Short mmCIF file of C-alpha atoms and ligand atoms in Angstrom, two decimals:
data_model
loop_
_atom_site.label_atom_id
_atom_site.label_comp_id
_atom_site.label_asym_id
_atom_site.label_seq_id
_atom_site.Cartn_x
_atom_site.Cartn_y
_atom_site.Cartn_z
CA MET A 5 101.78 85.57 94.46
CA MET A 6 102.60 86.38 98.05
CA TRP A 7 100.38 84.81 100.64
CA VAL A 8 99.22 88.12 102.12
CA LYS A 9 97.74 88.85 98.74
CA LYS A 10 96.53 85.38 97.89
CA TYR A 11 94.67 85.02 101.17
CA ARG A 12 93.18 88.48 101.43
CA PRO A 13 89.66 88.16 102.82
CA GLU A 14 87.06 88.58 100.10
CA SER A 15 84.12 88.80 102.39
CA LEU A 16 83.49 89.95 105.95
CA SER A 17 82.88 86.34 106.84
CA ASP A 18 86.48 85.47 105.85
CA TYR A 19 87.73 88.45 107.80
CA ARG A 20 88.98 87.25 111.17
CA GLY A 21 88.14 88.87 114.49
CA ALA A 22 87.00 92.47 115.02
CA SER A 23 83.37 91.40 115.01
CA LYS A 24 82.05 94.58 116.68
CA GLU A 25 84.04 96.84 114.40
CA LYS A 26 82.92 94.91 111.32
CA GLU A 27 79.31 95.25 112.35
CA LYS A 28 79.65 98.94 113.15
CA LEU A 29 81.20 99.69 109.80
CA ARG A 30 78.65 97.64 107.91
CA GLU A 31 75.72 99.38 109.61
CA TRP A 32 77.24 102.78 109.03
CA ALA A 33 77.71 102.05 105.33
CA GLU A 34 74.21 100.59 104.92
CA ASP A 35 72.50 103.45 106.73
CA TRP A 36 74.58 106.23 105.25
CA GLU A 37 72.73 109.15 103.67
CA LYS A 38 74.00 112.29 101.99
CA GLY A 39 75.03 114.73 104.70
CA ASP A 40 76.28 112.04 107.08
CA GLY A 41 79.97 112.23 107.95
CA PRO A 42 82.82 109.94 106.96
CA THR A 43 84.40 107.16 108.98
CA LEU A 44 88.03 107.21 110.05
CA LEU A 45 89.29 103.67 110.43
CA HIS A 46 92.52 103.60 112.35
CA GLY A 47 95.01 101.11 113.74
CA GLN A 48 98.64 100.13 113.46
CA ALA A 49 100.12 98.85 110.21
CA GLY A 50 99.00 95.44 109.04
CA THR A 51 95.95 95.18 111.27
CA GLY A 52 93.64 94.84 108.29
CA LYS A 53 92.17 98.29 107.65
CA THR A 54 92.35 98.22 103.87
CA SER A 55 91.22 94.60 103.66
CA LEU A 56 88.22 95.34 105.86
CA VAL A 57 86.95 98.06 103.56
CA GLU A 58 87.51 95.89 100.50
CA ALA A 59 85.63 92.98 102.05
CA LEU A 60 82.77 95.29 103.02
CA ALA A 61 82.42 96.66 99.49
CA ASN A 62 82.32 93.12 98.16
CA ASP A 63 79.63 92.01 100.58
CA LEU A 64 77.43 95.05 100.02
CA ASP A 65 78.02 94.80 96.27
CA MET A 66 79.24 98.38 96.19
CA GLU A 67 81.69 99.79 93.69
CA LEU A 68 84.88 100.50 95.63
CA VAL A 69 86.63 103.72 94.61
CA GLU A 70 90.08 103.46 96.13
CA THR A 71 92.68 106.22 96.46
CA ASN A 72 95.85 106.28 98.46
CA ALA A 73 96.33 109.71 99.98
CA SER A 74 100.02 109.13 100.62
CA ASP A 75 100.75 108.39 96.98
CA VAL A 76 102.86 111.24 95.63
CA ARG A 77 100.90 111.38 92.41
CA THR A 78 97.64 111.51 94.24
CA LYS A 79 97.08 115.19 94.54
CA THR A 80 96.10 115.92 90.98
CA LYS A 81 94.45 112.55 90.70
CA LEU A 82 92.45 113.31 93.80
CA ARG A 83 91.23 116.56 92.44
CA GLU A 84 90.38 115.44 88.97
CA GLU A 85 89.08 111.97 89.42
CA LEU A 86 87.87 111.61 92.92
CA LEU A 87 85.81 114.77 92.98
CA GLU A 88 84.13 113.65 89.77
CA SER A 89 83.61 110.21 91.09
CA VAL A 90 82.01 111.17 94.39
CA ARG A 91 79.49 113.33 92.54
CA GLN A 92 78.50 110.84 89.89
CA ARG A 93 76.42 107.76 90.00
CA SER A 94 78.22 104.55 89.24
CA PHE A 95 78.12 103.39 85.63
CA LEU A 96 77.59 99.93 86.98
CA GLY A 97 74.37 101.07 88.60
CA LYS A 98 75.78 100.26 92.02
CA GLU A 99 76.22 102.31 95.14
CA LYS A 100 79.80 103.41 95.67
CA LEU A 101 82.08 103.15 98.67
CA ILE A 102 84.91 105.67 98.69
CA LEU A 103 88.18 104.65 100.34
CA VAL A 104 90.80 107.32 100.97
CA ASP A 105 93.62 105.21 102.34
CA GLU A 106 96.44 106.44 104.59
CA VAL A 107 95.32 110.03 105.11
CA ASP A 108 97.97 110.48 107.79
CA GLY A 109 100.59 109.66 105.18
CA MET A 110 100.05 112.77 103.10
CA SER A 111 103.41 114.41 103.07
CA GLY A 112 103.73 117.79 104.66
CA ASN A 113 104.91 120.26 102.07
CA ALA A 114 103.99 118.85 98.71
CA ASP A 115 100.53 118.04 99.85
CA ARG A 116 99.77 121.16 101.75
CA GLY A 117 96.13 121.64 101.02
CA GLY A 118 95.71 117.89 100.75
CA THR A 119 93.63 117.84 103.90
CA SER A 120 91.25 120.55 102.72
CA LEU A 121 90.93 118.77 99.40
CA ILE A 122 89.88 115.61 101.16
CA ARG A 123 87.47 117.59 103.30
CA GLU A 124 85.92 118.99 100.16
CA ILE A 125 85.60 115.52 98.72
CA VAL A 126 83.98 114.25 101.89
CA GLU A 127 81.51 117.14 101.95
CA GLU A 128 80.61 116.82 98.28
CA SER A 129 80.28 113.06 98.29
CA ARG A 130 76.97 111.39 97.51
CA PHE A 131 78.47 108.19 98.86
CA PRO A 132 79.98 107.06 102.15
CA VAL A 133 83.69 107.80 102.53
CA VAL A 134 86.05 105.73 104.68
CA MET A 135 89.47 107.13 105.47
CA THR A 136 92.22 105.08 107.06
CA ALA A 137 95.17 106.15 109.20
CA ASN A 138 97.82 104.57 111.37
CA ASP A 139 97.88 107.56 113.65
CA PRO A 140 94.59 109.49 113.80
CA TYR A 141 96.04 112.05 116.18
CA GLU A 142 98.54 113.38 113.69
CA SER A 143 97.94 117.14 113.77
CA LYS A 144 97.55 117.64 110.03
CA ILE A 145 94.47 115.45 109.91
CA LYS A 146 92.81 117.05 112.90
CA THR A 147 89.96 118.56 110.88
CA LEU A 148 89.30 115.25 109.16
CA ARG A 149 89.27 113.48 112.48
CA GLN A 150 86.83 115.93 114.01
CA MET A 151 84.26 115.38 111.30
CA SER A 152 84.57 111.59 111.38
CA GLU A 153 83.08 108.63 113.11
CA MET A 154 86.10 106.83 114.55
CA ILE A 155 86.55 103.08 114.41
CA GLU A 156 89.70 101.57 115.80
CA LEU A 157 91.06 98.24 114.65
CA GLY A 158 93.10 97.01 117.57
CA SER A 159 95.60 94.20 117.55
CA VAL A 160 94.23 91.03 116.01
CA HIS A 161 93.70 88.39 118.67
CA THR A 162 96.27 85.57 118.75
CA ASN A 163 93.55 82.96 118.28
CA SER A 164 92.19 84.70 115.20
CA ILE A 165 95.65 84.91 113.72
CA ALA A 166 96.37 81.26 114.48
CA ALA A 167 93.09 80.17 112.90
CA HIS A 168 93.91 82.09 109.75
CA LEU A 169 97.40 80.58 109.57
CA ARG A 170 95.95 77.08 109.94
CA GLU A 171 93.59 77.71 107.08
CA ILE A 172 96.43 78.90 104.86
CA LEU A 173 98.51 75.83 105.71
CA GLU A 174 95.59 73.58 104.90
CA GLU A 175 94.92 75.35 101.60
CA GLU A 176 98.59 75.00 100.71
CA GLY A 177 98.59 71.32 101.64
CA ILE A 178 101.33 71.78 104.23
CA GLU A 179 101.22 69.63 107.34
CA TYR A 180 102.02 71.20 110.67
CA GLU A 181 102.72 70.43 114.27
CA GLY A 182 99.76 71.45 116.44
CA GLY A 183 101.52 74.26 118.28
CA ALA A 184 103.15 75.84 115.23
CA PRO A 185 100.44 78.28 114.10
CA LYS A 186 99.89 79.54 117.62
CA ARG A 187 103.58 80.03 118.09
CA LEU A 188 103.82 82.19 114.98
CA ALA A 189 100.64 84.03 115.90
CA ARG A 190 102.01 84.97 119.30
CA GLN A 191 105.17 86.49 117.92
CA ALA A 192 103.24 88.61 115.39
CA ASP A 193 102.18 91.03 118.06
CA GLY A 194 98.63 91.47 116.78
CA GLN A 195 99.53 92.15 113.18
CA MET A 196 98.00 89.76 110.71
CA ARG A 197 100.29 90.79 107.89
CA SER A 198 103.42 90.13 109.85
CA ALA A 199 102.10 86.69 110.90
CA ILE A 200 101.32 85.68 107.32
CA ASN A 201 104.73 86.85 106.17
CA ASP A 202 106.49 84.93 108.92
CA LEU A 203 104.47 81.86 108.03
CA GLU A 204 105.36 82.17 104.37
CA ALA A 205 109.04 82.55 105.26
CA VAL A 206 109.17 79.27 107.21
CA ALA A 207 106.54 77.19 105.45
CA ARG A 208 106.58 77.95 101.76
CA GLY A 209 108.04 75.09 99.76
CA ARG A 210 107.90 72.64 102.65
CA ASN A 211 105.68 69.65 103.29
CA ARG A 212 105.57 70.09 107.01
CA VAL A 213 106.25 72.78 109.61
CA SER A 214 107.20 72.10 113.21
CA VAL A 215 107.58 74.33 116.24
CA ASP A 216 111.33 73.74 116.01
CA ASP A 217 111.42 75.11 112.48
CA ILE A 218 109.84 78.30 113.73
CA GLU A 219 112.21 78.57 116.65
CA ASP A 220 115.17 78.03 114.36
CA ALA A 221 113.93 80.74 112.08
CA SER A 222 113.45 83.26 114.84
CA ARG A 223 116.81 82.43 116.35
CA ARG A 224 118.48 82.91 112.97
CA ASP A 225 117.36 86.45 112.72
CA ASP A 226 115.42 88.53 115.11
CA ARG A 227 114.11 90.52 112.24
CA LYS A 228 110.87 91.79 113.59
CA GLU A 229 112.34 94.56 115.64
CA VAL A 230 114.66 95.61 112.87
CA PHE A 231 111.74 95.61 110.48
CA ASP A 232 109.83 97.98 112.73
CA SER A 233 112.79 100.34 113.00
CA LEU A 234 113.31 100.30 109.24
CA LYS A 235 109.70 101.07 108.59
CA ILE A 236 109.78 104.07 110.92
CA VAL A 237 112.97 105.44 109.36
CA PHE A 238 111.80 105.01 105.78
CA LYS A 239 108.25 106.22 106.28
CA THR A 240 108.55 109.11 108.68
CA GLU A 241 109.24 112.70 107.73
CA THR A 242 109.70 113.86 111.28
CA PRO A 243 113.29 113.91 112.55
CA ASP A 244 112.20 113.14 116.07
CA ASN A 245 110.32 110.00 115.06
CA ALA A 246 113.28 108.88 113.01
CA ARG A 247 115.66 109.46 115.87
CA GLN A 248 113.59 107.29 118.17
CA ALA A 249 113.41 104.43 115.68
CA THR A 250 116.58 102.78 116.93
CA GLU A 251 115.94 103.30 120.62
CA ASN A 252 115.79 99.87 122.25
CA LEU A 253 116.90 98.22 119.05
CA ASP A 254 119.01 95.21 119.84
CA GLU A 255 121.35 95.30 116.85
CA ASN A 256 124.94 96.37 116.68
CA PRO A 257 125.46 99.56 114.69
CA GLU A 258 127.24 97.84 111.80
CA THR A 259 124.50 95.32 111.27
CA TRP A 260 121.93 98.08 111.50
CA MET A 261 123.78 100.02 108.79
CA GLN A 262 123.69 96.93 106.58
CA TRP A 263 119.96 96.64 107.05
CA VAL A 264 119.46 100.24 106.07
CA ARG A 265 121.75 99.95 103.05
CA GLU A 266 120.13 96.82 101.79
CA ASN A 267 116.59 98.08 102.10
CA LEU A 268 116.86 101.73 101.26
CA PRO A 269 116.76 101.13 97.49
CA ARG A 270 113.79 98.83 97.95
CA GLU A 271 111.76 101.52 99.64
CA TYR A 272 112.88 104.70 97.93
CA GLY A 273 111.96 104.89 94.27
CA LYS A 274 113.63 108.04 92.96
CA SER A 275 117.34 107.81 92.23
CA GLN A 276 118.02 111.17 93.85
CA ASP A 277 116.45 109.97 97.10
CA ILE A 278 118.48 106.76 96.93
CA ALA A 279 121.67 108.70 96.31
CA ASP A 280 120.99 111.13 99.18
CA GLY A 281 120.06 108.28 101.47
CA MET A 282 123.22 106.35 100.59
CA ASP A 283 125.16 109.51 101.25
CA ALA A 284 123.76 109.63 104.75
CA VAL A 285 124.72 106.01 105.27
CA SER A 286 128.25 106.77 104.09
CA GLY A 287 128.35 109.57 106.65
CA ALA A 288 127.41 107.06 109.30
CA ASP A 289 130.09 104.72 108.06
CA LEU A 290 132.70 107.42 108.42
CA PHE A 291 131.80 107.97 112.06
CA ASN A 292 131.71 104.27 112.66
CA GLY A 293 135.26 104.06 111.40
CA ARG A 294 136.33 106.89 113.67
CA VAL A 295 134.76 105.26 116.69
CA ARG A 296 136.64 102.09 115.96
CA ARG A 297 139.92 103.89 115.47
CA THR A 298 139.68 106.29 118.38
CA MET A 299 137.46 104.36 120.75
CA ASN A 300 135.59 107.58 121.24
CA TRP A 301 132.20 106.03 121.81
CA SER A 302 130.38 109.30 122.11
CA LEU A 303 130.68 109.60 118.33
CA MET A 304 128.48 106.57 117.98
CA ARG A 305 125.41 108.72 118.24
CA TYR A 306 126.27 110.18 114.84
CA VAL A 307 126.20 106.74 113.30
CA TYR A 308 122.60 106.46 114.43
CA LEU A 309 121.79 110.05 113.59
CA TYR A 310 122.88 109.64 109.97
CA THR A 311 121.18 106.29 109.48
CA THR A 312 117.90 107.43 111.02
CA VAL A 313 117.30 111.16 110.64
CA GLY A 314 119.66 111.43 107.67
CA VAL A 315 118.02 108.60 105.78
CA ALA A 316 114.49 109.66 106.70
CA LEU A 317 115.03 113.20 105.43
CA ALA A 318 116.77 112.05 102.25
CA LYS A 319 113.43 111.41 100.62
CA GLU A 320 111.63 114.20 98.95
CA GLU A 321 108.30 112.68 99.80
CA ARG A 322 107.08 109.67 101.67
CA TYR A 323 106.60 106.51 99.60
CA SER A 324 103.28 104.83 100.03
CA GLY A 325 102.59 101.17 100.29
CA TRP A 326 104.36 98.35 101.93
CA THR A 327 107.93 97.20 101.25
CA ASN A 328 109.11 93.67 101.74
CA TYR A 329 112.27 94.39 103.73
CA GLN A 330 115.01 91.84 103.22
CA TYR A 331 117.57 90.37 105.52
CA PRO A 332 120.99 91.46 104.25
CA SER A 333 121.53 87.85 103.23
CA LYS A 334 123.92 88.63 100.40
CA ILE A 335 126.24 90.11 102.93
CA ARG A 336 126.11 86.98 105.03
CA ASP A 337 126.46 84.55 102.16
CA MET A 338 129.06 86.46 100.21
CA GLY A 339 131.32 86.71 103.20
CA LYS A 340 131.72 82.97 103.04
CA SER A 341 133.52 82.71 99.75
CA ASN A 342 137.06 83.96 99.43
CA SER A 343 137.01 84.57 95.72
CA SER A 344 133.86 86.61 95.76
CA ARG A 345 135.16 88.58 98.71
CA LYS A 346 138.22 89.41 96.66
CA LYS A 347 136.23 90.38 93.61
CA ARG A 348 134.01 92.51 95.73
CA SER A 349 136.83 94.51 97.22
CA GLU A 350 138.43 95.00 93.81
CA ILE A 351 135.24 96.43 92.45
CA GLY A 352 134.81 98.50 95.60
CA GLU A 353 138.27 100.00 95.17
CA LYS A 354 137.62 100.92 91.56
CA ILE A 355 134.39 102.62 92.43
CA GLY A 356 135.95 104.41 95.39
CA GLU A 357 138.79 105.73 93.28
CA LYS A 358 136.55 107.02 90.53
CA LEU A 359 133.99 108.60 92.76
CA HIS A 360 136.42 109.81 95.43
CA ILE A 361 134.34 108.29 98.14
CA SER A 362 135.18 105.89 100.86
CA ILE A 363 133.53 102.75 99.78
CA SER A 364 133.42 100.11 102.44
CA LYS A 365 133.67 97.34 99.86
CA SER A 366 130.53 95.90 101.23
CA VAL A 367 128.16 94.17 98.87
CA SER A 368 125.39 96.50 99.89
CA GLU A 369 127.04 99.17 97.74
CA LEU A 370 127.06 96.63 94.98
CA PHE A 371 123.35 96.14 95.41
CA PHE A 372 122.91 99.85 95.04
CA LEU A 373 125.20 99.89 92.03
CA SER A 374 123.30 97.04 90.43
CA GLN A 375 120.19 99.20 90.52
CA VAL A 376 122.07 102.10 88.99
CA LEU A 377 123.41 99.84 86.24
CA GLU A 378 119.96 98.65 85.45
CA GLU A 379 118.77 102.18 84.83
CA ASN A 380 121.97 103.36 83.24
CA PRO A 381 124.21 100.65 81.72
CA GLY A 382 126.88 103.18 80.69
CA VAL A 383 127.91 103.62 84.31
CA GLY A 384 129.91 100.38 84.18
CA ASP A 385 132.23 101.88 81.57
CA GLN A 386 132.54 105.14 83.41
CA LEU A 387 133.67 103.28 86.49
CA GLY A 388 136.18 101.27 84.49
CA LEU A 389 134.60 97.94 85.32
CA THR A 390 135.30 94.93 83.11
CA SER A 391 132.31 93.20 81.57
CA GLU A 392 132.85 90.31 83.97
CA GLU A 393 132.70 92.71 86.89
CA VAL A 394 129.57 94.31 85.50
CA GLU A 395 127.92 90.88 85.34
CA PHE A 396 129.02 90.18 88.91
CA VAL A 397 127.43 93.41 90.08
CA LYS A 398 124.26 92.85 88.10
CA ASP A 399 123.64 89.62 89.97
CA PHE A 400 122.66 91.56 93.05
N1 ATP B 505 91.19 90.24 109.93
C1 ATP B 505 91.88 89.65 108.94
N2 ATP B 505 91.54 88.43 108.50
C2 ATP B 505 92.24 87.83 107.53
N3 ATP B 505 93.31 88.38 106.92
C3 ATP B 505 93.69 89.59 107.31
C4 ATP B 505 93.00 90.30 108.33
N4 ATP B 505 93.60 91.47 108.52
C5 ATP B 505 94.62 91.51 107.67
N5 ATP B 505 94.69 90.39 106.93
C6 ATP B 505 95.75 90.07 105.98
O1 ATP B 505 96.82 90.95 106.25
C7 ATP B 505 97.18 91.69 105.09
C8 ATP B 505 97.40 93.12 105.49
O2 ATP B 505 96.18 93.75 105.82
P1 ATP B 505 95.84 95.23 105.32
O3 ATP B 505 96.60 95.57 104.12
O4 ATP B 505 94.38 95.34 105.28
O5 ATP B 505 96.40 96.04 106.57
P2 ATP B 505 96.34 97.60 106.83
O6 ATP B 505 95.82 97.78 108.21
O7 ATP B 505 95.63 98.28 105.73
O8 ATP B 505 97.88 97.96 106.85
P3 ATP B 505 98.61 99.36 106.47
O9 ATP B 505 98.38 100.28 107.63
O10 ATP B 505 100.06 98.98 106.37
O11 ATP B 505 98.01 99.81 105.19
C9 ATP B 505 96.06 91.49 104.10
O12 ATP B 505 96.58 91.32 102.81
C10 ATP B 505 95.39 90.22 104.54
O13 ATP B 505 95.95 89.11 103.85
MG1 MG B 506 96.30 99.64 104.27
#
């Protein structure tokens, strides 16, 4: 189990920092009566919104009814189940706490009417409703915002993060150099989730963690910024947001393309979205090739346009939840061995010939293909791959 999950606070007393906000939310929930409005809990990703509501429900011994508004299946579920649930007493004889998570993530078209549905739920509810949002000023949730009590969860203080990391290390029986937790906490930029993930990446499986280990890790890959850009591209449905995702990103365009390729199939679930997204990346690749051949650097903007706006708009609807983005490590490791490089380009050529596409022979296509093969084993035959080649691809 990942550490973010294993060490989720069960009670408000385990929940670090935000003491005023905790208190405000607790009082609101305790004093809530039918007719009172909802609360809109907002703050950037990974600041602990969902965990706060879960811890509160635990402490007040309330039954937590949890729905994610950005989930594509939610609309019917919302209508059928949630409306019932907010009207009915709990079978457990408890008070309920209703959590409508990520209301700003409801996707535009498919969920048109989603906002009014949530408003109806809020108005009908016999129980307190908490909504969460990253961006409360998103125009589509304006009506929800106006009826809500707002509580903002700001960045988590470095000291609170460091204290939490120390506790995890102690629980895991991992020794550490005094400055190590603080060092990780500082680079997490106020996001508890990102700090715990960074800690897990350097510490898991070790007996001891030093400040040097952390510095080595952050020198190896400066992934945080890339992670932020990826998240924007994959989550947003607004071209302008997508376009801005790579502004100030300190990555060369080819590496950035690898990041997108590697992680796109992890985020997007539907094969059509993956295919459309990969198409956009291929478009970018084409322009990248032209820039290199012609030295016409002005074309570079299309590389970014395809990998940001193109990829963002490839999805039919936004995917909810959090994706563990991966460093394109396969690409790095595979480049080292001659024989696998050869095998890779042979397979790439076969695929390219069959599909009449320019395949860059990069393993990231193989990662994509491995997912396709999993769903549809016949594809190997259609592409004329030998069984050995199919096995090679499946390893990704
Ligand atoms: N104040 C905190 N104290 C201890 N752990 C925390 C705290 N805040 C967050 N965490 C940890 O960080 C993880 C992420 O928090 P959470 O899922 O609540 O964030 P979120 O604000 O809901 O993010 P998102 O906007 O992406 O949904 C949790 O699983 C938990 O382990
Ligand atoms: Mg959340």
